[in-house]
PDB file of C-alpha atoms in Angstrom:
ATOM      1  CA  MET A   1      32.873  21.794   8.383  1.00  0.00           C
ATOM      2  CA  SER A   2      34.412  18.218   8.744  1.00  0.00           C
ATOM      3  CA  PRO A   3      33.122  15.336   6.459  1.00  0.00           C
ATOM      4  CA  ARG A   4      31.578  13.508  10.099  1.00  0.00           C
ATOM      5  CA  GLU A   5      29.306  16.771  10.699  1.00  0.00           C
ATOM      6  CA  ALA A   6      28.781  17.120   7.235  1.00  0.00           C
ATOM      7  CA  ARG A   7      27.238  13.557   7.093  1.00  0.00           C
ATOM      8  CA  ARG A   8      25.390  14.294  10.720  1.00  0.00           C
ATOM      9  CA  SER A   9      23.809  17.395   9.223  1.00  0.00           C
ATOM     10  CA  ARG A  10      22.557  15.434   6.369  1.00  0.00           C
ATOM     11  CA  SER A  11      20.715  12.344   7.809  1.00  0.00           C
ATOM     12  CA  ALA A  12      19.629  14.862  11.004  1.00  0.00           C
ATOM     13  CA  GLY A  13      16.233  15.516   8.784  1.00  0.00           C
ATOM     14  CA  ARG A  14      15.897  11.627   7.746  1.00  0.00           C
ATOM     15  CA  ALA A  15      12.942   9.876   9.468  1.00  0.00           C
ATOM     16  CA  PRO A  16      14.353   6.835  11.361  1.00  0.00           C
ATOM     17  CA  ALA A  17      13.997   3.395   8.699  1.00  0.00           C
ATOM     18  CA  MET A  18      11.856   1.006  10.950  1.00  0.00           C
ATOM     19  CA  THR A  19       9.302   2.632  12.856  1.00  0.00           C
ATOM     20  CA  PRO A  20       6.367   1.451  14.137  1.00  0.00           C
ATOM     21  CA  SER A  21       3.916   2.777  11.713  1.00  0.00           C
ATOM     22  CA  ARG A  22       5.794   1.413   8.617  1.00  0.00           C
ATOM     23  CA  ILE A  23       6.585  -2.363  10.032  1.00  0.00           C
ATOM     24  CA  THR A  24       2.714  -2.027  10.542  1.00  0.00           C
ATOM     25  CA  ALA A  25       1.721  -0.797   7.031  1.00  0.00           C
ATOM     26  CA  ALA A  26       4.518  -3.435   5.664  1.00  0.00           C
ATOM     27  CA  VAL A  27       2.392  -6.091   7.527  1.00  0.00           C
ATOM     28  CA  LEU A  28      -1.132  -4.975   6.743  1.00  0.00           C
ATOM     29  CA  VAL A  29       0.783  -5.028   2.570  1.00  0.00           C
ATOM     30  CA  VAL A  30       1.709  -8.696   3.195  1.00  0.00           C
ATOM     31  CA  LEU A  31      -1.327 -10.092   4.377  1.00  0.00           C
ATOM     32  CA  ALA A  32      -3.101  -8.034   1.645  1.00  0.00           C
ATOM     33  CA  VAL A  33      -0.709  -9.737  -1.060  1.00  0.00           C
ATOM     34  CA  VAL A  34      -1.145 -13.123   1.210  1.00  0.00           C
ATOM     35  CA  LEU A  35      -4.856 -13.001   0.371  1.00  0.00           C
ATOM     36  CA  ILE A  36      -4.765 -11.542  -2.633  1.00  0.00           C
ATOM     37  CA  VAL A  37      -3.196 -15.046  -4.105  1.00  0.00           C
ATOM     38  CA  GLU A  38      -4.722 -17.135  -1.684  1.00  0.00           C
ATOM     39  CA  ASN A  39      -8.120 -16.460  -3.319  1.00  0.00           C
ATOM     40  CA  THR A  40      -8.367 -17.054  -7.129  1.00  0.00           C
ATOM     41  CA  ARG A  41     -11.563 -18.489  -7.913  1.00  0.00           C
ATOM     42  CA  GLU A  42     -14.146 -17.175 -10.218  1.00  0.00           C
ATOM     43  CA  VAL A  43     -16.657 -14.511  -8.720  1.00  0.00           C
ATOM     44  CA  GLU A  44     -19.436 -12.313 -10.105  1.00  0.00           C
ATOM     45  CA  ILE A  45     -19.206  -9.000  -9.280  1.00  0.00           C
ATOM     46  CA  ARG A  46     -22.047  -6.436  -9.829  1.00  0.00           C
ATOM     47  CA  LEU A  47     -21.228  -3.297 -10.955  1.00  0.00           C
ATOM     48  CA  LEU A  48     -24.052  -0.986 -10.525  1.00  0.00           C
ATOM     49  CA  VAL A  49     -25.816  -2.544 -13.583  1.00  0.00           C
ATOM     50  CA  PRO A  50     -23.614  -4.811 -15.282  1.00  0.00           C
ATOM     51  CA  VAL A  51     -22.651  -8.001 -13.591  1.00  0.00           C
ATOM     52  CA  VAL A  52     -18.924  -8.969 -14.188  1.00  0.00           C
ATOM     53  CA  THR A  53     -17.495 -12.332 -13.278  1.00  0.00           C
ATOM     54  CA  MET A  54     -13.958 -12.230 -13.086  1.00  0.00           C
ATOM     55  CA  PRO A  55     -11.119 -14.117 -10.633  1.00  0.00           C
ATOM     56  CA  LEU A  56     -11.609 -13.046  -6.807  1.00  0.00           C
ATOM     57  CA  TYR A  57      -7.834 -12.254  -6.523  1.00  0.00           C
ATOM     58  CA  LEU A  58      -8.159  -9.714  -9.411  1.00  0.00           C
ATOM     59  CA  ALA A  59     -11.147  -7.372  -7.828  1.00  0.00           C
ATOM     60  CA  LEU A  60      -8.959  -7.615  -4.745  1.00  0.00           C
ATOM     61  CA  LEU A  61      -6.227  -6.303  -6.611  1.00  0.00           C
ATOM     62  CA  ILE A  62      -8.253  -3.394  -7.675  1.00  0.00           C
ATOM     63  CA  MET A  63      -9.999  -3.040  -4.532  1.00  0.00           C
ATOM     64  CA  PHE A  64      -6.281  -2.385  -2.904  1.00  0.00           C
ATOM     65  CA  VAL A  65      -4.785  -0.363  -5.286  1.00  0.00           C
ATOM     66  CA  ILE A  66      -8.038   1.896  -5.127  1.00  0.00           C
ATOM     67  CA  GLY A  67      -7.553   2.442  -0.999  1.00  0.00           C
ATOM     68  CA  GLY A  68      -3.916   2.744  -1.723  1.00  0.00           C
ATOM     69  CA  LEU A  69      -4.484   5.708  -4.357  1.00  0.00           C
ATOM     70  CA  CYS A  70      -7.573   7.035  -1.231  1.00  0.00           C
ATOM     71  CA  GLY A  71      -4.507   6.815   1.018  1.00  0.00           C
ATOM     72  CA  ALA A  72      -1.748   8.373  -0.854  1.00  0.00           C
ATOM     73  CA  LEU A  73      -4.387  11.499  -1.672  1.00  0.00           C
ATOM     74  CA  LEU A  74      -5.202  11.994   1.946  1.00  0.00           C
ATOM     75  CA  ALA A  75      -1.659  12.021   3.145  1.00  0.00           C
ATOM     76  CA  ARG A  76      -0.538  14.158   0.554  1.00  0.00           C
ATOM     77  CA  GLY A  77      -3.078  16.547   1.422  1.00  0.00           C
ATOM     78  CA  ARG A  78      -2.936  16.176   4.820  1.00  0.00           C
ATOM     79  CA  GLY A  79       0.759  17.920   4.397  1.00  0.00           C
ATOM     80  CA  ARG A  80      -0.364  20.711   3.046  1.00  0.00           C
TER      81      ARG A  80
END
C-alpha cells in the first residue's frame, strides 16, 4: 500500500472539519460568552429556600455549564 493510499484510508472515517452543526454550535457558544461577559451586575437568585446574591455572569456561566453537561449526557446516550 502506498503512503497516499494509507493516508486516504486513515482519513476516510473522519468527519469534515467544519459542518453546519459545528458552525452553529460555535456561533451559539460565542453568543453565550458575549451574553455572560456583558451582564456583570449583582442579582438575587432564589435556590428553593435560600436567596443568594451573585454576579449575573456567574449565574449565567453556571447554567451554561449545566446545559453543556446535559447535552453531552444526552449525546452520549444517543450514541449507544
